[in-house]
Tab-separated table of C-alpha atoms and ligand atoms in Angstrom:
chain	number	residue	atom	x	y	z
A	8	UNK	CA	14.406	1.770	-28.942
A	9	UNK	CA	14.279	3.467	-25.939
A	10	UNK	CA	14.722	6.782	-28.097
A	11	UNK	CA	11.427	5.729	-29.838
A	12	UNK	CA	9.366	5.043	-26.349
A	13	UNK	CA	10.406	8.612	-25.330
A	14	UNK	CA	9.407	9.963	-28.085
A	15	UNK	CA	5.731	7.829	-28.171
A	16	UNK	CA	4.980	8.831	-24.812
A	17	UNK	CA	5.518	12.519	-25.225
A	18	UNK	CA	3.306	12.383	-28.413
A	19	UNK	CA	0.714	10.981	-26.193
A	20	UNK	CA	1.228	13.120	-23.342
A	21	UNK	CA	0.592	16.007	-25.881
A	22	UNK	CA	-2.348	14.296	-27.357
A	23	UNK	CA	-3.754	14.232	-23.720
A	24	UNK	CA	-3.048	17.941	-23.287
A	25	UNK	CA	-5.010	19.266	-26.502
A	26	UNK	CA	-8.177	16.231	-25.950
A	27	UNK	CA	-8.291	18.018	-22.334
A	28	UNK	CA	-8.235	21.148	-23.313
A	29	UNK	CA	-10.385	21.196	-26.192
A	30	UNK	CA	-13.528	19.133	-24.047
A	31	UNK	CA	-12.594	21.994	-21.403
A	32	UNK	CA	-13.245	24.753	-23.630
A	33	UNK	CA	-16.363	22.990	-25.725
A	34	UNK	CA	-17.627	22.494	-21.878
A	35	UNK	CA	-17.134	26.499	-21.032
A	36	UNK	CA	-18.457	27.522	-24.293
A	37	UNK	CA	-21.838	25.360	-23.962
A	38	UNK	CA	-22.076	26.931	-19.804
A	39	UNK	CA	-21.722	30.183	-21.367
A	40	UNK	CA	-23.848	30.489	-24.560
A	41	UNK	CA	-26.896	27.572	-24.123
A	42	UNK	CA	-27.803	27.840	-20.344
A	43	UNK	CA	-30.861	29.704	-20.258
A	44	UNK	CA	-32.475	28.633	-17.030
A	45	UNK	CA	-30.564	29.118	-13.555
A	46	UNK	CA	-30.633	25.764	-11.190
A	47	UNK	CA	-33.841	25.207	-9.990
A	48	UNK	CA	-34.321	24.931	-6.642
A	49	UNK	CA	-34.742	21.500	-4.779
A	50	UNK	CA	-36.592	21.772	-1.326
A	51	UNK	CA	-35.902	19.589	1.579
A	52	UNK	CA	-36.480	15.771	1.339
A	53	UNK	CA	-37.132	16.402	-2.339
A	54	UNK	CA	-34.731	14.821	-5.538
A	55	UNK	CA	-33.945	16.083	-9.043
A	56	UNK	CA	-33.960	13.753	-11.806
A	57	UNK	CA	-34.081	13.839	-15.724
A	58	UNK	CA	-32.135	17.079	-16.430
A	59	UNK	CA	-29.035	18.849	-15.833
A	60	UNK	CA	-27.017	21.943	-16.037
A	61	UNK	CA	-26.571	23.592	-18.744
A	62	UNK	CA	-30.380	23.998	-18.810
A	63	UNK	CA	-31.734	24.662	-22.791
A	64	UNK	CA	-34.880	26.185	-23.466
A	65	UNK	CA	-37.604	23.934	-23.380
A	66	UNK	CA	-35.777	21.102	-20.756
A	67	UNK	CA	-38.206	19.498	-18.310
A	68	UNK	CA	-36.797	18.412	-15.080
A	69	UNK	CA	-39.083	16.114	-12.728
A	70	UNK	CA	-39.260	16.135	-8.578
A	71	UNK	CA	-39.888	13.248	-6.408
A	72	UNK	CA	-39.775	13.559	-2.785
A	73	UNK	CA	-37.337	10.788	-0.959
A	74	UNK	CA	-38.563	7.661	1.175
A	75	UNK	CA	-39.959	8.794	4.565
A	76	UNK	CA	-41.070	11.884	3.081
A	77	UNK	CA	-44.261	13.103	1.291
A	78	UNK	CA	-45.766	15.912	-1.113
A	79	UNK	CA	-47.290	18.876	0.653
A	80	UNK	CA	-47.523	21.367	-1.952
A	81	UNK	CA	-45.313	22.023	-5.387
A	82	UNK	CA	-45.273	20.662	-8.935
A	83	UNK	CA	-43.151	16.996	-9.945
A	84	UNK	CA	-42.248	18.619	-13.529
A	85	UNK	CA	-41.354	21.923	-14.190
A	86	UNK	CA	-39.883	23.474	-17.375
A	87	UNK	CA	-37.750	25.713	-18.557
A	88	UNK	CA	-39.203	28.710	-20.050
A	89	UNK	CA	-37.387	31.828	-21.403
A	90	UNK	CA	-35.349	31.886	-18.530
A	91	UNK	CA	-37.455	30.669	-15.572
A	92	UNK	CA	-38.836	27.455	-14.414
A	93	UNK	CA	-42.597	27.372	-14.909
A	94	UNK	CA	-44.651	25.905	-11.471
A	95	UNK	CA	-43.654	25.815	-7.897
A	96	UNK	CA	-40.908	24.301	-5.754
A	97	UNK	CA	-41.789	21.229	-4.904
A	98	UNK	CA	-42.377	21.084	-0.948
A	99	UNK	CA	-41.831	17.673	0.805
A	100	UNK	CA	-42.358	16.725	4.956
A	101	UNK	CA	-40.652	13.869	6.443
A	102	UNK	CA	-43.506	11.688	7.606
A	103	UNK	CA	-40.855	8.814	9.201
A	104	UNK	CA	-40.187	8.906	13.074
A	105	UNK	CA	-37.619	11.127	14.801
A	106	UNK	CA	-34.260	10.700	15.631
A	107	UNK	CA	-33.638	8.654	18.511
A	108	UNK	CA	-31.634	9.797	21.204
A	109	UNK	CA	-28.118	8.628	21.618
A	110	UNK	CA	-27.319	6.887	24.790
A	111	UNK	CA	-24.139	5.597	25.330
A	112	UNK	CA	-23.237	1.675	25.800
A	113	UNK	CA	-26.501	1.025	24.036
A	114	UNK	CA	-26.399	-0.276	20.358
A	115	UNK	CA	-29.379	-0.250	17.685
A	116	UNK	CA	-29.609	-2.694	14.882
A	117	UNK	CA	-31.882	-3.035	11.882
A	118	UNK	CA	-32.908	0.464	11.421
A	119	UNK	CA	-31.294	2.909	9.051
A	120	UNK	CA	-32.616	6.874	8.741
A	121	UNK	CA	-35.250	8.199	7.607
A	122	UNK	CA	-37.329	5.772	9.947
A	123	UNK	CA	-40.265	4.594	7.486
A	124	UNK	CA	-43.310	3.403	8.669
A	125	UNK	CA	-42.900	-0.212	10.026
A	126	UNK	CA	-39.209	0.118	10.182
A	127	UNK	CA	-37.884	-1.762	13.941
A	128	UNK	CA	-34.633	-0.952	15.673
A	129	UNK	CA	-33.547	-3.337	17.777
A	130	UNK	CA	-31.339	-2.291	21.123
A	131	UNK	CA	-28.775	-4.085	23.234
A	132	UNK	CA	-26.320	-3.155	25.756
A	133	UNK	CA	-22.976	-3.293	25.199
A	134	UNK	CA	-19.762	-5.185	26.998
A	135	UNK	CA	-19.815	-3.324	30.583
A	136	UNK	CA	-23.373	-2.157	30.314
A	137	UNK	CA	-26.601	-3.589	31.717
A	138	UNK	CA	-30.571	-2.158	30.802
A	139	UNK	CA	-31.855	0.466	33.026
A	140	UNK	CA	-35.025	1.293	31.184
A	141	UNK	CA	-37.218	0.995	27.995
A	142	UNK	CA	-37.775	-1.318	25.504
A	143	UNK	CA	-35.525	-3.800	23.069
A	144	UNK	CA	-37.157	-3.174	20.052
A	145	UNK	CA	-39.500	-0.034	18.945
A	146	UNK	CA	-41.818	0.138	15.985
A	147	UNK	CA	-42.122	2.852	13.663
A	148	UNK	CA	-46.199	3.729	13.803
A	149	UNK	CA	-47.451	6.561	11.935
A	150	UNK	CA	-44.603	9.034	12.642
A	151	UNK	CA	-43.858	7.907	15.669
A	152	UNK	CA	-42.149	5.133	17.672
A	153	UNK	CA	-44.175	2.715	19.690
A	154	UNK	CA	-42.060	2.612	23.078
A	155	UNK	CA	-38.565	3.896	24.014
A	156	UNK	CA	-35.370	3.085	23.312
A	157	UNK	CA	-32.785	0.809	26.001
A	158	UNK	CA	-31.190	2.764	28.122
A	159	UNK	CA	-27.765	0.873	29.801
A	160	UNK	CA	-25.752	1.800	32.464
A	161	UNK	CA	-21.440	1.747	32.329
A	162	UNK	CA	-21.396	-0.845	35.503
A	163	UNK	CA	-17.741	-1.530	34.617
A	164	UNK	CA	-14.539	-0.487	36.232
A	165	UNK	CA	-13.032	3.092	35.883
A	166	UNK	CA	-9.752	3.332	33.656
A	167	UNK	CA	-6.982	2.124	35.747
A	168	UNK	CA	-4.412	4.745	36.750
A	169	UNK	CA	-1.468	4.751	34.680
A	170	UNK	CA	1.248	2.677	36.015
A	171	UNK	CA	4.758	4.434	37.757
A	172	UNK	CA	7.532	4.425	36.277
A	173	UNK	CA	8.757	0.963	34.937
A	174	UNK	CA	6.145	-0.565	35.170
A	175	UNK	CA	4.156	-1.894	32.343
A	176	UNK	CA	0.025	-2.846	31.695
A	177	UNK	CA	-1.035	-5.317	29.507
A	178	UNK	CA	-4.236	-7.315	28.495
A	179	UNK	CA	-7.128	-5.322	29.648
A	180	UNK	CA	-8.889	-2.431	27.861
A	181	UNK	CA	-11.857	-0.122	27.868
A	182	UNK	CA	-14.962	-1.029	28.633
A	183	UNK	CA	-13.920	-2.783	31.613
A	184	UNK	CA	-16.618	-5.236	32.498
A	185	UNK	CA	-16.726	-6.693	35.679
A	186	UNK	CA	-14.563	-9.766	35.836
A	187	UNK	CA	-11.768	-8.491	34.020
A	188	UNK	CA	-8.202	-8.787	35.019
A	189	UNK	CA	-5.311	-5.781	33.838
A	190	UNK	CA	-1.881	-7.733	34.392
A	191	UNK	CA	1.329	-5.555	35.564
A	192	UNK	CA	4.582	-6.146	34.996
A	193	UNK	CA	7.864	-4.753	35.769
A	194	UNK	CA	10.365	-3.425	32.810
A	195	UNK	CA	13.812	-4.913	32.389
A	196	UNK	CA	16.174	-3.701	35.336
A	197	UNK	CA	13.254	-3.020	37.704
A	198	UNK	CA	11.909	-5.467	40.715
A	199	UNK	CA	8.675	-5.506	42.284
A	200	UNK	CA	8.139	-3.111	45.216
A	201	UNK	CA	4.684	-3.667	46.428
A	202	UNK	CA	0.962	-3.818	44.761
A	203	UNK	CA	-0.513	-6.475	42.647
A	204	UNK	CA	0.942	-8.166	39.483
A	205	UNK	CA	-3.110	-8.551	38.919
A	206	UNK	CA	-6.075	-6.460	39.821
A	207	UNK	CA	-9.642	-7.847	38.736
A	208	UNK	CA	-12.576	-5.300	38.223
A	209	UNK	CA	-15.181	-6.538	40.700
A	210	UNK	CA	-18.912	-4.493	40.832
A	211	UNK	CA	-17.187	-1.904	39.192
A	212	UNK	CA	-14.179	-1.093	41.078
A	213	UNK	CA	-10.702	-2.249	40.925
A	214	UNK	CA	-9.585	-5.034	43.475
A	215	UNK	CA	-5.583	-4.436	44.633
A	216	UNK	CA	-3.177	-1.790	43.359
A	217	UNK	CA	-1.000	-1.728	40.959
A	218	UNK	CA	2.315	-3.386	41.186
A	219	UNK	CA	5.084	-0.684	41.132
A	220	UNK	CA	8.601	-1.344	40.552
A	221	UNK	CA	12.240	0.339	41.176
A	222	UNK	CA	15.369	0.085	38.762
A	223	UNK	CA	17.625	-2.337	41.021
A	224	UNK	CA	20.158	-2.796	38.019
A	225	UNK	CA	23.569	-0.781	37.678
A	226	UNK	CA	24.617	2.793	36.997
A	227	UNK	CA	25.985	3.520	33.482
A	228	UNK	CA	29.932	2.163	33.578
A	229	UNK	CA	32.564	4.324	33.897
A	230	UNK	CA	33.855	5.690	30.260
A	231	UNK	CA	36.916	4.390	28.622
A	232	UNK	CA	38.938	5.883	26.258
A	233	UNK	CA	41.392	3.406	25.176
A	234	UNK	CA	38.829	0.206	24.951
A	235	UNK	CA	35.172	0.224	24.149
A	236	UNK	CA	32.019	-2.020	24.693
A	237	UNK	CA	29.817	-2.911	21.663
A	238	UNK	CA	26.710	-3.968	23.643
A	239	UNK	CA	26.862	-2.567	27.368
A	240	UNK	CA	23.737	-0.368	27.421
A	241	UNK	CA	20.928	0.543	29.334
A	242	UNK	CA	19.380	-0.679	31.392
A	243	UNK	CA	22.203	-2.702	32.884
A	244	UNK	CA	20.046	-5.292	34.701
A	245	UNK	CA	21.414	-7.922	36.953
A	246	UNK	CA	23.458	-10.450	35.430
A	247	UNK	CA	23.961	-8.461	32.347
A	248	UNK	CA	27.556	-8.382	31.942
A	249	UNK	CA	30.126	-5.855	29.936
A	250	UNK	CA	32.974	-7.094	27.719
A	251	UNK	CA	35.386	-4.604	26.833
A	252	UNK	CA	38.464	-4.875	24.097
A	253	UNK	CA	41.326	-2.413	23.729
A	254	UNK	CA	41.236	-0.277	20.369
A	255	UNK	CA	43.200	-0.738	17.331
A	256	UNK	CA	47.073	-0.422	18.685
A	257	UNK	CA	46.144	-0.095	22.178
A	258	UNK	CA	47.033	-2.700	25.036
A	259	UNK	CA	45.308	-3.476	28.340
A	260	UNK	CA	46.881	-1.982	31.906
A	261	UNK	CA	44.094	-2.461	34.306
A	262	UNK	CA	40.571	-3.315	35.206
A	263	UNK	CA	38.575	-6.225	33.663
A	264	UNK	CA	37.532	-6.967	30.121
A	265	UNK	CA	34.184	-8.365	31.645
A	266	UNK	CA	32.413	-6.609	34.133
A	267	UNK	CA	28.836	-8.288	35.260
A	268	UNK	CA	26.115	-6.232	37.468
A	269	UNK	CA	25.436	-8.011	40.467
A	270	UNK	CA	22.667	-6.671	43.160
A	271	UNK	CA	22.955	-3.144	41.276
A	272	UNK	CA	26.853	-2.639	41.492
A	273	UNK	CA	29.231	-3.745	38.970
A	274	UNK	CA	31.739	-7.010	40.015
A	275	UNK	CA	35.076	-4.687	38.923
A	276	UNK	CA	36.173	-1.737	36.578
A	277	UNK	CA	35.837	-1.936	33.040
A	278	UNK	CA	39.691	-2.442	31.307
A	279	UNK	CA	41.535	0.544	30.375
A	280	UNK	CA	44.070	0.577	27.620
A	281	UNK	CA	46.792	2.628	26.393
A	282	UNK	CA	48.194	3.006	22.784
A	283	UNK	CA	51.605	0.653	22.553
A	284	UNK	CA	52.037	1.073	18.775
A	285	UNK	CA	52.941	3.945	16.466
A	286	UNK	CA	50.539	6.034	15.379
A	287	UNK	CA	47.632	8.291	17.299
A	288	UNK	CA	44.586	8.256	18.995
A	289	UNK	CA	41.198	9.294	17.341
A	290	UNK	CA	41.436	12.773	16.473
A	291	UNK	CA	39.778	16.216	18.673
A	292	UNK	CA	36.632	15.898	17.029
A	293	UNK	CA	36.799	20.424	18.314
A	294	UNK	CA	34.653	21.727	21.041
A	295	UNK	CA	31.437	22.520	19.599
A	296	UNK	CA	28.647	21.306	18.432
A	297	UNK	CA	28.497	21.086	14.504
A	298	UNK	CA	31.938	19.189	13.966
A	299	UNK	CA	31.703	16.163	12.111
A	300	UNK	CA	34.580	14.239	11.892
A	301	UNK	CA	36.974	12.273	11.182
A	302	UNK	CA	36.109	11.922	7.812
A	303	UNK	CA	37.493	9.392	5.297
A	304	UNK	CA	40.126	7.695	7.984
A	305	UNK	CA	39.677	5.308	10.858
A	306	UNK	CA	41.334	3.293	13.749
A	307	UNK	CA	43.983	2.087	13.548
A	308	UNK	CA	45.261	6.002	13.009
A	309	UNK	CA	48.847	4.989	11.803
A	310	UNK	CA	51.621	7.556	11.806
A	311	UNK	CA	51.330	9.919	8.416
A	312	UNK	CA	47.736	9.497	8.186
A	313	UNK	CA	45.893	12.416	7.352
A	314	UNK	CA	42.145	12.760	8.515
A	315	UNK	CA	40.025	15.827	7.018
A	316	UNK	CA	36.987	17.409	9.318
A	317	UNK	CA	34.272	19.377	8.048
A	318	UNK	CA	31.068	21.149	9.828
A	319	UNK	CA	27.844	19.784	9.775
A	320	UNK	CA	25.547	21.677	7.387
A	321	UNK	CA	24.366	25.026	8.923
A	322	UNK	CA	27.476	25.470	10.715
A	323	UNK	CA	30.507	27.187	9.335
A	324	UNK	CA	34.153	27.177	10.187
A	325	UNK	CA	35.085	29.826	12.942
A	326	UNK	CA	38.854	28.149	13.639
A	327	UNK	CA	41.404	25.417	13.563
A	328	UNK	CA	42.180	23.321	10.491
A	329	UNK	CA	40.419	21.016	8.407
A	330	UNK	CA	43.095	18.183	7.899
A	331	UNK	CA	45.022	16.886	10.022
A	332	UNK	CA	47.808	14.230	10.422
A	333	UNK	CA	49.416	11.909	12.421
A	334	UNK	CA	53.196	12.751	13.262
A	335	UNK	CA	54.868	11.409	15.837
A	336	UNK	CA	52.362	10.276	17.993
A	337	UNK	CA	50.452	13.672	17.613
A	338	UNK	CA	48.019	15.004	15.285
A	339	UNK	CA	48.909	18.301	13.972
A	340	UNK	CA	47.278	21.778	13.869
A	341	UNK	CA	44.510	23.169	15.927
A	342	UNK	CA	41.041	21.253	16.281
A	343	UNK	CA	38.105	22.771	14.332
A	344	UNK	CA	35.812	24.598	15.629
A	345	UNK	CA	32.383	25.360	13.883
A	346	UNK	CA	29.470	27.733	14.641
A	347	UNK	CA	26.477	27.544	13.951
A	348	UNK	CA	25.628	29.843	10.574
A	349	UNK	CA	24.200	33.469	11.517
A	350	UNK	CA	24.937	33.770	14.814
A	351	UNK	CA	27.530	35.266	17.465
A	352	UNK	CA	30.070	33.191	19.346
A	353	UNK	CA	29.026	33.693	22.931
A	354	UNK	CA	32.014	31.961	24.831
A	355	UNK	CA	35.429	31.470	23.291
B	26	LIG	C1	-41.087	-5.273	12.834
B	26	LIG	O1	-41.401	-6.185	13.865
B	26	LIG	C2	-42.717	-6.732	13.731
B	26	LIG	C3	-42.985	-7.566	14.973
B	26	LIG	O2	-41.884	-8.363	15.295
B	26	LIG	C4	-42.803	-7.543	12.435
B	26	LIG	O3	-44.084	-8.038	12.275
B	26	LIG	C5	-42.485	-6.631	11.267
B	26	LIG	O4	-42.456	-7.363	10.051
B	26	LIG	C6	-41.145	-5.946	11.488
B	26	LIG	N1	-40.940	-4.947	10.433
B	26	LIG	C7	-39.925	-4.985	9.581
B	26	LIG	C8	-39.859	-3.887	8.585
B	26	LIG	O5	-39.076	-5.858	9.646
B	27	LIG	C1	-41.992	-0.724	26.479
B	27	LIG	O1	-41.601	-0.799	27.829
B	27	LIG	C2	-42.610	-0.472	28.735
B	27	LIG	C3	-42.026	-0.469	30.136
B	27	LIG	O2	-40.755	-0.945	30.157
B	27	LIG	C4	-43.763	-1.444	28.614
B	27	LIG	O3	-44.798	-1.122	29.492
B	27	LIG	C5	-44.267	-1.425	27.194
B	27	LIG	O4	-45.245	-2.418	27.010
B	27	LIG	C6	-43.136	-1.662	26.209
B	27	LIG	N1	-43.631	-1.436	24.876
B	27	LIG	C7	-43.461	-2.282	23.923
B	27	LIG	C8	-44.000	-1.911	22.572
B	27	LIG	O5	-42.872	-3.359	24.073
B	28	LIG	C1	-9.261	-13.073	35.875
B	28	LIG	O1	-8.407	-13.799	36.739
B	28	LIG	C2	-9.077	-14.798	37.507
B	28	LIG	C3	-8.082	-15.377	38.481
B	28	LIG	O2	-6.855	-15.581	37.886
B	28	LIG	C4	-9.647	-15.845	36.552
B	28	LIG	O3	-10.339	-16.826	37.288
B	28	LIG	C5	-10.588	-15.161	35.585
B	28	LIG	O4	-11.057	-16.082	34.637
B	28	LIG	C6	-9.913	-14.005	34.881
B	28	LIG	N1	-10.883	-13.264	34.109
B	28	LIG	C7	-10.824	-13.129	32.794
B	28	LIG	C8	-11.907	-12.333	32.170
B	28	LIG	O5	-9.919	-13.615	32.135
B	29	LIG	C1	39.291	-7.349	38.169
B	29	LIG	O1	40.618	-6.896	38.044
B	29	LIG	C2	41.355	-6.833	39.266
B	29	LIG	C3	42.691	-6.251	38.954
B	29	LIG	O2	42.820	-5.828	37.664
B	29	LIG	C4	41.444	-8.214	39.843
B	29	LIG	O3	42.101	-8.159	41.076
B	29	LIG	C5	40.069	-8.763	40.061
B	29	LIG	O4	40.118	-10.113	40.492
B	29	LIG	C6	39.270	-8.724	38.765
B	29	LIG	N1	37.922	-9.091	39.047
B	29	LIG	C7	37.309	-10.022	38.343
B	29	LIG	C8	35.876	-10.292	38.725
B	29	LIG	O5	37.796	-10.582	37.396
């Protein structure tokens, strides 16, 4: 069955291939052998209809010049005789109104290019701005427009300074009208130093300054080597506390299993354990960068277990063994050690 779809699908796909190449070559031949008559040119404001390339002997295409614009000069039908187009180009001018200045905060409505005669565009200032000058709506009259356009006038608030270091902004955004509040806040770990939580934009300027902030939680714990932490990570805030557990085969000697930050120093020292059963601790992962390993074993490392190491890909093997095992406490040979590929060992 499935043999059968296979085999369907490549027919098609074939099928496709020859249609596609056949209408590609019919195409070519007709472009090369019928067109007598190169593409006729089409002036400015001015639109082809009725005909196509490849032109044939005898094809009449027809010229109309596009709204807003108007004949001056040229022919609306012109045909293709024995190799040239008989007439003259047909020559169109734009008899709509200009285009209107851009001025920024001020927004038009209800007029699309080319202006035609009659056509309005309606202005208004946008959030932030307020009318200097002109007029809210102008007419297009006889090529031209009856007044001119709004012009507005940013009387909002500058953009705010970014805020220090933890410290966060929220809820405001550009334009900042007058009236609006930006809200700061301080990040996880961090306390208010001075400035304002809120500063309101009043006749466009900002009224306070921003709130900063300083990191008042702990330093990064002490590392362990014979217990570990699954969530004690930065920032360590006040009140966040630290629960440690000994490793597989290990047992506790000293410190605390929970160790809580309070006013930026930590209440004791994290537990430290040593290993009390047979077997080893993780294996020398080597010295460099580019050593992946242990492979294929984990904790608890009991005794005759045999871990293999390998370098990461682009590195290569400059010394020490890839397999190792536990024996007597100890795993055996020399860690590995892996350069990168292509280049010198600088240090030993
Ligand atoms: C333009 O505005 C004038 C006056 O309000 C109105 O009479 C005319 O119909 C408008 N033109 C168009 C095209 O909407
Ligand atoms: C355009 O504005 C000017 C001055 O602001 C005013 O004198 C004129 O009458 C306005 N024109 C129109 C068509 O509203
Ligand atoms: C800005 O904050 C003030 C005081 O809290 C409040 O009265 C005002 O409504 C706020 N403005 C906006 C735009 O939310
Ligand atoms: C931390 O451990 C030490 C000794 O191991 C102990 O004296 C101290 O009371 C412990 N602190 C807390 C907060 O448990």
């Amino acid at each position: 069955m499935l043999r059968l779809r296979v085999q369907l699908t490549l027919v098609l796909i074939a099928a496709l291939v020859w249609q596609s190449e056949a209408w590609w070559s019919r195409r070519s031949t007709r472009r090369t052998s019928t067109s007598v008559c190169p593409n006729p040119p089409t002036g400015f404001g001015a639109m082809q209809t009725g005909c196509g390339w490849p032109y044939e002997e005898g094809e009449t295409c027809e010229f109309v010049c596009r709204d807003g614009y108007r004949r001056t000069s040229g022919d609306t039908s012109r045909n293709c005789n024995g190799g040239t187009w008989t007439g003259e180009t047909l020559v169109c001018e734009y008899t709509g109104c200009g285009r209107l200045p851009y001025s920024p905060g001020a927004w038009r409505t209800g007029c699309y290019w080319p202006y035609t005669d009659g056509e309005n565009c309606t202005f208004y200032c946008g959030e932030g701005y307020i009318e200097v000058s002109g007029n809210y709506t102008v007419t297009c009259q006889d090529g031209t427009w009856s007044g001119t356009p709004l012009t507005c006038e940013y009387t909002g608030c500058e953009v705010p300074e970014e805020p220090s270091s933890g410290v966060r902004r929220k809820d405001c955004w550009w334009p900042f009208a007058n009236g609006e509040n930006c809200t700061y806040f301080c990040v996880r770990g961090h306390s208010e130093v001075s400035g304002d939580s809120t500063v309101t934009c009043r006749d466009g300027a900002w009224s306070g300054t921003p709130l900063t902030c300083e990191y008042t939680g702990c330093e990064r714990p002490p590392l362990t080597s014979g217990s570990w932490s699954p969530v004690c990570w930065w920032p360590y805030e006040n009140g966040k506390e630290c629960t440690y557990t000994c490793r597989d085969g290990h047992s506790p000697v000293s410190g605390n299993s929970t160790i809580t930050c309070v006013d930026g120093a930590w209440s004791g020292i994290p537990l430290e354990c040593i290993r009390t059963a047979p077997g080893c601790n993780p294996p020398p992962v080597g010295r460099r960068y580019g050593t992946w390993g242990p492979r294929r074993c984990r904790s608890p490392y009991e005794e005759g277990e045999t871990c293999t190491l390998s370098c990461l890909r682009g590195y290569q093997q400059e010394s020490g063994d890839t397999s190792t095992t536990c024996t007597g406490g100890q795993w055996t040979g020399e860690p590995l050690v892996c350069t990168r590929r292509g280049r010198q060992t600088t240090d030993g």
